[in-house]
CSV table of C-alpha atoms in Angstrom, one decimal:
chain,number,residue,atom,x,y,z
A,337,MET,CA,-65.5,-23.9,35.5
A,338,LYS,CA,-65.7,-21.7,32.4
A,339,SER,CA,-66.5,-24.7,30.3
A,340,SER,CA,-69.3,-25.7,32.6
A,341,MET,CA,-70.7,-22.2,32.6
A,342,ARG,CA,-70.7,-22.1,28.8
A,343,ALA,CA,-72.6,-25.3,28.9
A,344,GLY,CA,-75.3,-23.5,30.9
A,345,ASN,CA,-74.4,-24.5,34.5
A,346,SER,CA,-74.8,-21.3,36.5
A,347,PHE,CA,-73.8,-23.1,39.7
A,348,ALA,CA,-70.3,-24.1,38.4
A,349,PHE,CA,-68.8,-22.4,41.4
A,350,LEU,CA,-70.4,-25.1,43.5
A,351,PHE,CA,-70.4,-28.2,41.3
A,352,HIS,CA,-69.0,-28.8,37.8
A,353,ASP,CA,-71.8,-31.3,37.2
A,354,ILE,CA,-75.2,-29.6,37.9
A,355,ASN,CA,-76.8,-33.0,38.5
A,356,GLU,CA,-74.9,-33.1,41.9
A,357,LEU,CA,-77.4,-30.5,43.1
A,358,GLU,CA,-80.2,-33.0,42.9
A,359,HIS,CA,-81.8,-33.7,46.3
A,360,SER,CA,-81.0,-37.4,46.1
A,361,ASN,CA,-77.3,-36.5,46.0
A,362,GLN,CA,-77.4,-33.8,48.6
A,363,VAL,CA,-79.3,-35.8,51.2
A,364,ASN,CA,-76.5,-38.4,51.3
A,365,LEU,CA,-73.7,-35.9,52.0
A,366,PRO,CA,-71.7,-36.7,55.2
A,367,ARG,CA,-71.8,-34.6,58.3
A,368,VAL,CA,-69.0,-32.1,58.8
A,369,THR,CA,-67.9,-30.2,61.9
A,370,VAL,CA,-66.0,-27.0,61.4
A,371,VAL,CA,-63.7,-26.0,64.2
A,372,MET,CA,-62.4,-22.4,64.4
A,373,PRO,CA,-59.9,-21.6,67.2
A,374,LEU,CA,-60.3,-17.9,67.9
A,375,LYS,CA,-58.0,-15.3,69.5
A,376,GLY,CA,-58.8,-11.6,69.6
A,377,PHE,CA,-61.1,-9.5,67.3
A,378,GLY,CA,-60.1,-7.3,64.4
A,379,GLU,CA,-61.4,-5.5,61.4
A,380,HIS,CA,-61.9,-8.4,59.0
A,381,ASN,CA,-63.2,-11.0,61.5
A,382,LEU,CA,-67.0,-10.5,61.1
A,383,HIS,CA,-66.7,-10.7,57.3
A,384,ASN,CA,-64.6,-13.8,57.5
A,385,TRP,CA,-66.9,-15.5,60.0
A,386,ARG,CA,-69.9,-14.8,57.9
A,387,SER,CA,-68.3,-16.3,54.9
A,388,GLN,CA,-67.6,-19.5,56.9
A,389,ILE,CA,-71.1,-19.8,58.5
A,390,THR,CA,-73.0,-19.1,55.3
A,391,SER,CA,-71.6,-22.1,53.4
A,392,LEU,CA,-73.8,-23.6,50.7
A,393,TYR,CA,-72.8,-27.2,51.7
A,394,GLY,CA,-75.9,-29.3,51.4
A,395,GLY,CA,-75.1,-31.9,54.1
A,396,PRO,CA,-75.3,-31.7,57.9
A,397,LEU,CA,-73.0,-29.0,59.2
A,398,GLU,CA,-72.0,-27.6,62.6
A,399,PHE,CA,-69.7,-24.7,63.5
A,400,LEU,CA,-67.7,-24.6,66.7
A,401,PHE,CA,-66.0,-21.3,67.6
A,402,VAL,CA,-63.5,-22.1,70.3
A,403,VAL,CA,-62.0,-19.4,72.6
A,404,GLU,CA,-59.7,-19.8,75.6
A,405,SER,CA,-61.9,-17.7,78.0
A,406,THR,CA,-65.0,-15.4,78.0
A,407,GLU,CA,-62.6,-12.4,78.4
A,408,ASP,CA,-61.3,-12.9,74.9
A,409,PRO,CA,-62.8,-10.1,72.7
A,410,ALA,CA,-63.7,-12.8,70.1
A,411,TYR,CA,-66.1,-14.4,72.6
A,412,HIS,CA,-68.2,-11.2,72.8
A,413,ALA,CA,-68.1,-10.6,69.0
A,414,VAL,CA,-69.2,-14.2,68.1
A,415,SER,CA,-71.9,-14.1,70.8
A,416,CYS,CA,-73.4,-11.0,69.0
A,417,LEU,CA,-73.1,-12.7,65.6
A,418,ILE,CA,-74.6,-16.1,66.5
A,419,PRO,CA,-78.2,-14.9,67.1
A,420,GLU,CA,-78.4,-13.8,63.5
A,421,PHE,CA,-78.0,-17.4,62.3
A,422,LYS,CA,-79.5,-19.3,65.2
A,423,ASP,CA,-82.5,-20.7,63.4
A,424,ALA,CA,-80.6,-21.4,60.1
A,425,VAL,CA,-77.2,-22.7,61.2
A,426,ASP,CA,-75.9,-25.0,63.9
A,427,VAL,CA,-73.3,-22.8,65.4
A,428,ARG,CA,-71.9,-22.6,69.0
A,429,VAL,CA,-69.1,-20.8,70.9
A,430,ILE,CA,-67.3,-22.9,73.5
A,431,VAL,CA,-64.7,-22.1,76.1
A,432,ALA,CA,-61.6,-24.4,76.0
A,433,GLY,CA,-59.7,-22.9,79.0
A,434,LEU,CA,-56.0,-22.3,79.0
A,435,SER,CA,-53.5,-24.7,77.5
A,436,THR,CA,-50.8,-26.3,79.7
A,437,THR,CA,-49.0,-28.8,77.4
A,438,CYS,CA,-49.3,-27.4,73.9
A,439,SER,CA,-49.9,-24.1,72.1
A,440,GLN,CA,-53.2,-22.4,72.8
A,441,LYS,CA,-54.3,-22.8,69.2
A,442,ILE,CA,-53.8,-26.6,69.2
A,443,HIS,CA,-55.5,-26.8,72.6
A,444,ASN,CA,-58.6,-25.0,71.2
A,445,GLN,CA,-58.5,-27.3,68.1
A,446,LEU,CA,-58.4,-30.5,70.2
A,447,PHE,CA,-61.1,-29.2,72.5
A,448,GLY,CA,-63.3,-28.5,69.5
A,449,ALA,CA,-62.7,-32.0,68.1
A,450,GLU,CA,-63.8,-33.5,71.4
A,451,LYS,CA,-67.0,-31.5,71.3
A,452,MET,CA,-67.9,-32.3,67.7
A,453,HIS,CA,-71.1,-34.2,66.8
A,454,LYS,CA,-70.8,-38.0,67.3
A,455,ASP,CA,-71.9,-38.6,63.7
A,456,SER,CA,-69.5,-36.2,62.1
A,457,LYS,CA,-67.4,-37.9,59.4
A,458,TYR,CA,-65.0,-35.1,58.8
A,459,VAL,CA,-63.6,-32.2,60.8
A,460,LEU,CA,-62.4,-29.0,59.2
A,461,PHE,CA,-60.1,-26.7,61.1
A,462,LEU,CA,-60.1,-23.1,59.9
A,463,ASP,CA,-58.3,-20.0,61.1
A,464,ASP,CA,-60.5,-17.1,61.8
A,465,ASP,CA,-58.8,-15.0,59.2
A,466,VAL,CA,-59.8,-17.4,56.3
A,467,ARG,CA,-62.5,-16.1,54.0
A,468,LEU,CA,-64.3,-19.1,52.6
A,469,HIS,CA,-66.1,-19.5,49.2
A,470,PRO,CA,-69.7,-20.7,49.3
A,471,GLY,CA,-68.7,-24.1,47.8
A,472,SER,CA,-65.3,-24.6,49.7
A,473,ILE,CA,-66.6,-27.1,52.3
A,474,GLY,CA,-68.4,-29.1,49.6
A,475,ALA,CA,-65.3,-29.2,47.4
A,476,LEU,CA,-63.1,-30.4,50.2
A,477,THR,CA,-65.6,-33.0,51.3
A,478,ALA,CA,-66.1,-34.2,47.7
A,479,GLU,CA,-62.4,-34.9,47.4
A,480,MET,CA,-62.4,-36.8,50.7
A,481,GLU,CA,-65.3,-38.9,49.6
A,482,LYS,CA,-63.6,-39.7,46.2
A,483,ASN,CA,-60.4,-40.8,47.8
A,484,PRO,CA,-60.7,-42.3,51.4
A,485,GLU,CA,-56.9,-42.6,51.5
A,486,ILE,CA,-56.5,-38.9,51.9
A,487,PHE,CA,-55.2,-38.0,55.4
A,488,ILE,CA,-55.5,-34.2,55.2
A,489,GLN,CA,-57.1,-31.9,52.7
A,490,THR,CA,-55.6,-28.4,52.8
A,491,GLY,CA,-55.7,-25.1,51.0
A,492,TYR,CA,-53.6,-22.0,50.7
A,493,PRO,CA,-54.0,-18.2,51.2
A,494,LEU,CA,-54.1,-15.5,48.6
A,495,ASP,CA,-52.8,-12.5,50.6
A,496,LEU,CA,-54.5,-9.2,50.0
A,497,PRO,CA,-51.8,-6.6,50.9
A,498,SER,CA,-53.0,-3.5,52.7
A,499,GLY,CA,-50.4,-1.2,51.2
A,500,SER,CA,-47.6,-1.3,53.8
A,501,LEU,CA,-44.2,-2.9,53.2
A,502,GLY,CA,-44.9,-5.4,56.0
A,503,SER,CA,-48.1,-6.7,54.3
A,504,TYR,CA,-46.2,-7.1,51.0
A,505,CYS,CA,-43.5,-9.1,52.8
A,506,ILE,CA,-46.3,-11.4,54.1
A,507,TYR,CA,-47.6,-11.8,50.6
A,508,GLU,CA,-44.2,-12.6,49.2
A,509,TYR,CA,-43.5,-15.1,52.1
A,510,HIS,CA,-46.8,-17.0,51.4
A,511,MET,CA,-46.4,-17.2,47.6
A,512,PRO,CA,-44.4,-20.4,47.6
A,513,CYS,CA,-47.4,-22.2,49.2
A,514,SER,CA,-49.0,-22.2,45.8
A,515,MET,CA,-46.4,-24.8,44.7
A,516,GLY,CA,-48.8,-27.3,46.1
A,517,PHE,CA,-51.0,-26.8,43.1
A,518,ALA,CA,-48.2,-27.6,40.7
A,519,THR,CA,-48.0,-31.2,41.9
A,520,GLY,CA,-51.4,-32.4,40.8
A,521,GLY,CA,-52.9,-31.8,44.2
A,522,LYS,CA,-50.5,-34.0,46.1
A,523,THR,CA,-48.2,-32.2,48.4
A,524,PHE,CA,-46.0,-32.8,51.5
A,525,PHE,CA,-46.7,-29.5,53.3
A,526,LEU,CA,-49.9,-27.9,54.4
A,527,TRP,CA,-51.3,-24.7,55.7
A,528,GLY,CA,-52.8,-24.7,59.2
A,529,GLY,CA,-55.4,-22.1,58.2
A,530,CYS,CA,-57.4,-24.9,56.4
A,531,MET,CA,-57.2,-28.6,57.2
A,532,MET,CA,-59.9,-31.2,56.7
A,533,MET,CA,-59.4,-34.6,58.3
A,534,HIS,CA,-61.3,-37.7,59.2
A,535,ALA,CA,-63.1,-37.2,62.5
A,536,ASP,CA,-62.3,-40.8,63.6
A,537,ASP,CA,-58.6,-40.0,63.5
A,538,PHE,CA,-59.2,-37.7,66.5
A,539,ARG,CA,-61.7,-40.0,68.2
A,540,TYR,CA,-59.3,-42.9,68.2
A,541,ASP,CA,-56.0,-41.1,68.1
A,542,ARG,CA,-55.0,-42.8,64.9
A,543,TYR,CA,-51.3,-42.4,63.9
A,544,GLY,CA,-50.8,-40.5,67.2
A,545,VAL,CA,-52.6,-37.4,65.9
A,546,VAL,CA,-54.1,-36.3,69.2
A,547,SER,CA,-51.1,-37.2,71.4
A,548,GLY,CA,-48.6,-35.8,68.9
A,549,LEU,CA,-50.4,-32.4,69.0
A,550,ARG,CA,-51.3,-32.4,72.7
A,551,ASP,CA,-48.0,-33.5,74.2
A,552,GLY,CA,-45.8,-30.4,73.5
A,553,GLY,CA,-47.1,-29.5,70.1
A,554,TYR,CA,-46.3,-25.9,68.9
A,555,SER,CA,-47.3,-25.9,65.3
A,556,ASP,CA,-50.4,-27.7,64.1
A,557,ASP,CA,-49.6,-27.9,60.4
A,558,MET,CA,-45.9,-28.9,60.9
A,559,THR,CA,-46.8,-31.5,63.5
A,560,LEU,CA,-49.5,-33.1,61.3
A,561,ALA,CA,-47.2,-32.9,58.2
A,562,ALA,CA,-44.5,-34.8,60.2
A,563,ILE,CA,-47.1,-37.4,61.2
A,564,ALA,CA,-48.3,-37.8,57.6
A,565,GLY,CA,-44.7,-38.2,56.4
A,566,ALA,CA,-43.8,-40.8,59.1
A,567,HIS,CA,-46.9,-42.9,58.4
A,568,LYS,CA,-46.8,-42.4,54.6
A,569,ARG,CA,-50.2,-40.7,54.6
A,570,LEU,CA,-51.6,-38.6,51.8
A,571,ILE,CA,-51.9,-34.8,51.9
A,572,THR,CA,-53.7,-33.2,49.0
A,573,SER,CA,-55.1,-29.8,47.9
A,574,PRO,CA,-58.0,-29.4,45.4
A,575,PRO,CA,-57.4,-26.7,42.8
A,576,VAL,CA,-60.3,-24.6,44.2
A,577,ALA,CA,-58.8,-24.3,47.7
A,578,VAL,CA,-57.5,-20.8,47.4
A,579,PHE,CA,-58.8,-18.4,50.0
A,580,PRO,CA,-58.7,-14.6,50.1
A,581,HIS,CA,-56.6,-13.6,53.1
A,582,PRO,CA,-57.1,-9.9,53.8
A,583,LEU,CA,-54.2,-8.4,55.9
A,584,ALA,CA,-54.7,-5.6,58.5
A,585,SER,CA,-54.8,-2.1,57.1
A,586,ASP,CA,-52.3,-1.0,59.8
A,587,LEU,CA,-49.9,-4.0,59.5
A,588,SER,CA,-46.6,-2.5,60.5
A,589,PHE,CA,-43.1,-3.8,59.7
A,590,SER,CA,-42.6,-4.7,63.4
A,591,ARG,CA,-45.6,-6.9,63.3
A,592,TYR,CA,-44.3,-8.6,60.1
A,593,TRP,CA,-41.1,-9.3,61.9
A,594,ASN,CA,-43.0,-10.9,64.8
A,595,TYR,CA,-44.8,-13.1,62.3
A,596,LEU,CA,-41.6,-14.1,60.6
A,597,ARG,CA,-40.1,-15.0,64.0
A,598,LYS,CA,-43.0,-17.3,64.7
A,599,GLN,CA,-42.7,-18.9,61.3
A,600,THR,CA,-38.9,-19.6,61.6
A,601,PHE,CA,-39.5,-20.8,65.2
A,602,VAL,CA,-41.6,-23.6,63.7
A,603,LEU,CA,-38.4,-25.3,62.5
A,604,GLU,CA,-37.2,-25.6,66.0
A,605,SER,CA,-40.1,-27.9,66.9
A,606,TYR,CA,-40.1,-31.6,65.9
A,607,THR,CA,-41.7,-34.9,66.8
A,608,THR,CA,-39.1,-37.5,65.7
A,609,LYS,CA,-35.5,-37.7,64.9
A,610,VAL,CA,-36.3,-37.9,61.2
A,611,ASN,CA,-38.5,-34.8,61.6
A,612,TRP,CA,-35.6,-33.0,63.3
A,613,ILE,CA,-33.3,-33.9,60.4
A,614,MET,CA,-35.9,-32.6,57.9
A,615,ASN,CA,-36.3,-29.3,59.8
A,616,ARG,CA,-32.5,-28.9,59.9
A,617,ALA,CA,-32.3,-29.5,56.1
A,618,LEU,CA,-35.1,-26.9,55.6
A,619,PHE,CA,-33.3,-24.5,57.9
A,620,SER,CA,-30.0,-24.8,56.1
A,621,SER,CA,-31.4,-24.7,52.6
A,622,HIS,CA,-33.7,-21.9,53.2
A,623,CYS,CA,-31.0,-19.7,54.8
A,624,TYR,CA,-28.6,-20.5,51.9
A,625,LEU,CA,-31.2,-19.8,49.2
A,626,SER,CA,-32.5,-16.7,50.9
A,627,TRP,CA,-29.1,-15.0,51.1
A,628,GLY,CA,-28.2,-16.5,47.7
A,629,PHE,CA,-31.1,-14.6,46.3
A,630,VAL,CA,-30.1,-11.3,47.9
A,631,ALA,CA,-26.3,-11.4,47.3
A,632,PRO,CA,-26.5,-10.9,43.5
A,633,TYR,CA,-28.3,-7.6,44.0
A,634,PHE,CA,-25.5,-6.3,46.2
A,635,MET,CA,-23.0,-7.4,43.6
A,636,ALA,CA,-25.0,-5.7,40.9
A,637,MET,CA,-25.0,-2.4,42.9
A,638,THR,CA,-21.2,-2.7,43.1
A,639,HIS,CA,-20.9,-3.2,39.3
A,640,VAL,CA,-23.2,-0.3,38.6
A,641,ALA,CA,-21.3,2.0,41.0
A,642,ALA,CA,-18.0,1.0,39.3
A,643,ALA,CA,-19.4,1.7,35.9
A,644,LEU,CA,-20.6,5.1,36.9
A,645,ARG,CA,-17.3,5.9,38.4
A,646,ILE,CA,-15.4,4.9,35.2
A,647,TYR,CA,-17.9,6.9,33.1
A,648,ILE,CA,-17.5,10.0,35.2
A,649,ARG,CA,-13.7,9.9,35.3
A,650,GLY,CA,-13.4,9.0,31.6
A,651,TYR,CA,-11.2,5.9,31.6
A,652,ALA,CA,-9.9,4.5,28.4
A,653,HIS,CA,-12.0,1.8,26.6
A,654,GLU,CA,-9.4,-0.9,27.3
A,655,GLU,CA,-9.8,-0.4,31.0
A,656,THR,CA,-13.6,-0.9,31.0
A,657,ILE,CA,-13.7,-4.5,29.7
A,658,PHE,CA,-14.0,-6.0,33.2
A,659,VAL,CA,-16.8,-3.5,34.0
A,660,SER,CA,-18.6,-4.3,30.8
A,661,ASN,CA,-18.7,-8.0,31.8
A,662,GLY,CA,-20.1,-6.9,35.2
A,663,LEU,CA,-22.8,-4.9,33.5
A,664,LEU,CA,-23.7,-7.9,31.3
A,665,LEU,CA,-24.3,-9.9,34.6
A,666,VAL,CA,-26.4,-7.0,35.9
A,667,THR,CA,-28.5,-7.2,32.7
A,668,CYS,CA,-29.0,-10.9,33.2
A,669,LEU,CA,-30.1,-10.3,36.8
A,670,ALA,CA,-32.5,-7.6,35.6
A,671,VAL,CA,-34.0,-10.1,33.1
A,672,CYS,CA,-34.3,-12.8,35.8
A,673,THR,CA,-36.0,-10.3,38.2
A,674,PHE,CA,-38.5,-9.2,35.6
A,675,THR,CA,-39.3,-12.9,34.8
A,676,GLU,CA,-39.9,-13.6,38.5
A,677,LEU,CA,-42.1,-10.6,39.0
A,678,PHE,CA,-44.0,-11.5,35.9
A,679,SER,CA,-44.5,-15.0,37.1
A,680,MET,CA,-45.8,-13.7,40.5
A,681,TRP,CA,-48.1,-11.3,38.7
A,682,ASN,CA,-49.5,-14.1,36.5
A,683,LEU,CA,-50.0,-16.5,39.3
A,684,THR,CA,-51.7,-13.8,41.4
A,685,ARG,CA,-53.9,-12.9,38.4
A,686,ILE,CA,-55.0,-16.5,38.0
A,687,GLU,CA,-55.8,-16.8,41.7
A,688,VAL,CA,-57.7,-13.5,41.8
A,689,GLN,CA,-59.7,-14.6,38.8
A,690,LEU,CA,-60.4,-18.0,40.4
A,691,CYS,CA,-61.5,-16.4,43.7
A,692,ASN,CA,-63.8,-14.1,41.9
A,693,MET,CA,-65.4,-17.0,40.1
A,694,LEU,CA,-65.7,-19.1,43.3
A,695,SER,CA,-67.4,-16.2,45.2
A,696,PRO,CA,-69.6,-14.5,42.6
A,697,GLU,CA,-71.6,-12.7,45.4
A,698,ALA,CA,-68.5,-11.2,47.1
A,699,PRO,CA,-66.8,-7.8,46.3
A,700,ARG,CA,-64.5,-8.3,43.3
A,701,LEU,CA,-60.8,-8.7,43.9
A,702,SER,CA,-58.5,-6.8,41.6
A,703,LEU,CA,-54.8,-6.8,40.8
A,704,ALA,CA,-54.9,-3.0,40.5
A,705,SER,CA,-54.3,-2.7,44.2
A,706,TYR,CA,-50.9,-4.5,44.1
A,707,ASN,CA,-47.8,-2.4,44.1
A,708,TRP,CA,-45.2,-4.4,42.2
A,709,VAL,CA,-42.3,-2.1,43.2
A,710,LEU,CA,-43.1,-2.9,46.8
A,711,VAL,CA,-43.4,-6.6,45.9
A,712,PHE,CA,-39.8,-6.5,44.6
A,713,ILE,CA,-38.6,-4.7,47.7
A,714,ALA,CA,-40.4,-7.2,49.9
A,715,MET,CA,-38.6,-10.1,48.1
A,716,LEU,CA,-35.3,-8.5,49.1
A,717,VAL,CA,-36.3,-7.7,52.6
A,718,ASP,CA,-38.0,-11.0,53.3
A,719,ASN,CA,-35.1,-13.1,52.0
A,720,PHE,CA,-32.5,-11.0,53.8
A,721,LEU,CA,-34.3,-11.2,57.1
A,722,TYR,CA,-35.2,-14.9,57.0
A,723,PRO,CA,-31.8,-16.3,58.0
A,724,ILE,CA,-31.5,-13.7,60.8
A,725,SER,CA,-34.9,-14.6,62.2
A,726,ALA,CA,-34.1,-18.4,61.8
A,727,LEU,CA,-30.8,-18.0,63.7
A,728,ARG,CA,-32.4,-16.0,66.4
A,729,SER,CA,-35.1,-18.6,66.8
A,730,HIS,CA,-32.5,-21.4,67.0
A,731,PHE,CA,-30.5,-19.8,69.8
A,732,SER,CA,-33.5,-18.3,71.8
A,733,GLN,CA,-35.7,-21.5,71.9
A,734,SER,CA,-38.6,-19.3,73.0
A,735,ILE,CA,-41.3,-17.2,71.2
A,736,ASN,CA,-44.1,-14.8,72.1
A,737,TRP,CA,-47.3,-15.8,70.3
A,738,SER,CA,-50.3,-13.5,70.9
A,739,GLY,CA,-49.2,-12.6,74.4
A,740,ILE,CA,-48.1,-16.2,75.4
A,741,ARG,CA,-44.4,-17.1,75.6
A,742,TYR,CA,-43.6,-20.7,74.7
A,743,HIS,CA,-40.3,-22.3,75.6
A,744,LEU,CA,-39.1,-25.4,73.7
A,745,LYS,CA,-37.0,-28.3,74.9
A,746,ASN,CA,-36.2,-31.2,72.6
A,747,GLY,CA,-38.5,-29.9,70.0
A,748,LYS,CA,-41.6,-29.7,72.3
A,749,ILE,CA,-43.2,-27.1,74.4
A,750,SER,CA,-41.8,-27.4,77.9
A,751,LYS,CA,-42.9,-24.2,79.5
A,752,ILE,CA,-45.8,-21.7,79.0
A,753,GLU,CA,-45.7,-18.1,80.4
A,754,ARG,CA,-48.7,-15.7,80.2
A,755,SER,CA,-48.3,-12.0,80.8
A,756,LYS,CA,-50.5,-9.3,79.3
A,757,ASP,CA,-48.1,-6.6,80.3
A,758,LYS,CA,-45.1,-7.9,78.4
A,759,GLY,CA,-46.7,-9.2,75.2
A,760,PRO,CA,-48.3,-7.5,72.2
A,761,ILE,CA,-51.8,-6.2,72.4
A,762,TYR,CA,-52.5,-6.9,68.7
A,763,THR,CA,-52.1,-10.0,66.5
A,764,ASP,CA,-49.6,-9.7,63.7
A,765,LEU,CA,-51.5,-10.2,60.5
A,766,GLY,CA,-55.1,-9.4,61.4
A,767,GLY,CA,-54.3,-6.6,63.8
A,768,LYS,CA,-56.8,-8.2,66.2
A,769,HIS,CA,-57.3,-6.9,69.8
A,770,LEU,CA,-56.0,-9.6,72.1
A,771,TYR,CA,-57.5,-8.5,75.4
A,772,GLY,CA,-60.9,-7.6,76.8
A,773,LYS,CA,-61.8,-6.1,80.1
A,774,LYS,CA,-58.5,-6.4,81.9
A,775,GLY,CA,-56.2,-5.8,79.0
A,776,ALA,CA,-55.8,-3.3,76.3
A,777,PRO,CA,-57.7,-1.9,74.5
A,778,PRO,CA,-60.6,-1.1,76.9
A,779,ARG,CA,-64.0,-2.6,76.4
A,780,ALA,CA,-65.5,0.6,75.0
A,781,SER,CA,-63.0,0.6,72.2
A,782,LEU,CA,-63.9,-3.1,71.5
A,783,LEU,CA,-67.6,-2.4,71.4
A,784,GLY,CA,-67.0,0.6,69.1
A,785,SER,CA,-65.0,-1.5,66.8
A,786,LEU,CA,-67.7,-4.2,66.7
A,787,ALA,CA,-70.4,-1.7,66.0
A,788,LYS,CA,-68.4,-0.2,63.2
A,789,SER,CA,-67.7,-3.6,61.6
A,790,LEU,CA,-71.4,-4.5,61.9
A,791,ALA,CA,-72.3,-1.2,60.2
A,792,GLN,CA,-69.8,-1.7,57.5
A,793,TRP,CA,-71.2,-5.2,56.8
A,794,ARG,CA,-74.7,-3.8,56.3
A,795,GLN,CA,-73.5,-1.3,53.7
A,796,PRO,CA,-74.5,-2.9,50.4
A,797,LYS,CA,-72.0,-0.9,48.3
A,798,LYS,CA,-69.0,-2.2,50.2
A,799,PHE,CA,-70.0,-5.8,51.0
A,800,ASP,CA,-73.0,-6.8,49.0
A,801,GLY,CA,-71.6,-5.8,45.7
């Protein structure tokens, strides 16, 4: 991108070759349907939705916001937003109803795929907390056009911590996703927040995509990754598919724990025997590596405590040889820790720089807001809690996701329970209100939040740069 800009291409954030902006090229771009399953409404949603709707993709494009019911706070928020783009963008909000055989998110996705335009060549599934760049849809589509063998195009989040320990734990948890960029774009795992696929795969249920998701599917990305692996299909990620992912300003540690529980619960769902074996291998290796990461720090604390005790009591030099060897190991651990933190800092720096280049009109992201002491603490906390969460998920076989409790049997959803009184009233990462009229918070609070968000969007200093 920098080379293209130096060559005089001011639109390098859209196309490396400026000739691709010619009308003759744009008029032949395929139709794309963007499906966004929604649940609740929070502080970042309006900004994220605007970034999705205002794409600079030059081909035919439609946006489908999918909610489970008109009582969902997201329904009222989107209904207020759509009139602003009615004449410029093909955007609709549709009601999918309640899921009965799969997770609500998957149900909304499949319902949106059913309602997509008959001429759509590709369908792009986005989470409502994804902040797109102006050229993201075009970049994903271009890769699909170059290589028709691609089964799924995906991207990964760049978490923007809000300052709490919980938000830094989320940031640390998502960092390994970036490994997908180290394999030349080819990967075996994907992020459910951004998935572009061939529309005909859903129209004709190729490879069992629809049936695999619909019949007991809990996790969209893990299910599709398993299908891709079983049928030797290609999953790729273009190097520009990094999306800012702002976390809620009030993201508490308990909400982080709920999120971690949902993530580890994913390993309890599976589609085939091979998929079950893969999940068990991931379960075992992740637990081993997580506690293997934390254990040396407990050992280091023991060595340091012993060294202090010897120093205070004034033992003879001959009696301190063993402790000296321990302190040498502590020094090695400190060097490894610094190297890891530096690597995370450097990777985050590159991703922040890339996001700023891909969205030149957006507020600038900065590394200055990252607290690297909290990042280190988050690494210890996250790796210590992961095995505990995984074991609890394994023995419970049920999880509460946005007020809905799912029960698994043989790797698939067997029972769904809905109760507003027993579940959370906010989502974990975005802090979105889950209920409207009949739940909490009350409608007046929702409208006040919506009005505040609209007012903030119109402030040029904050959002228009």
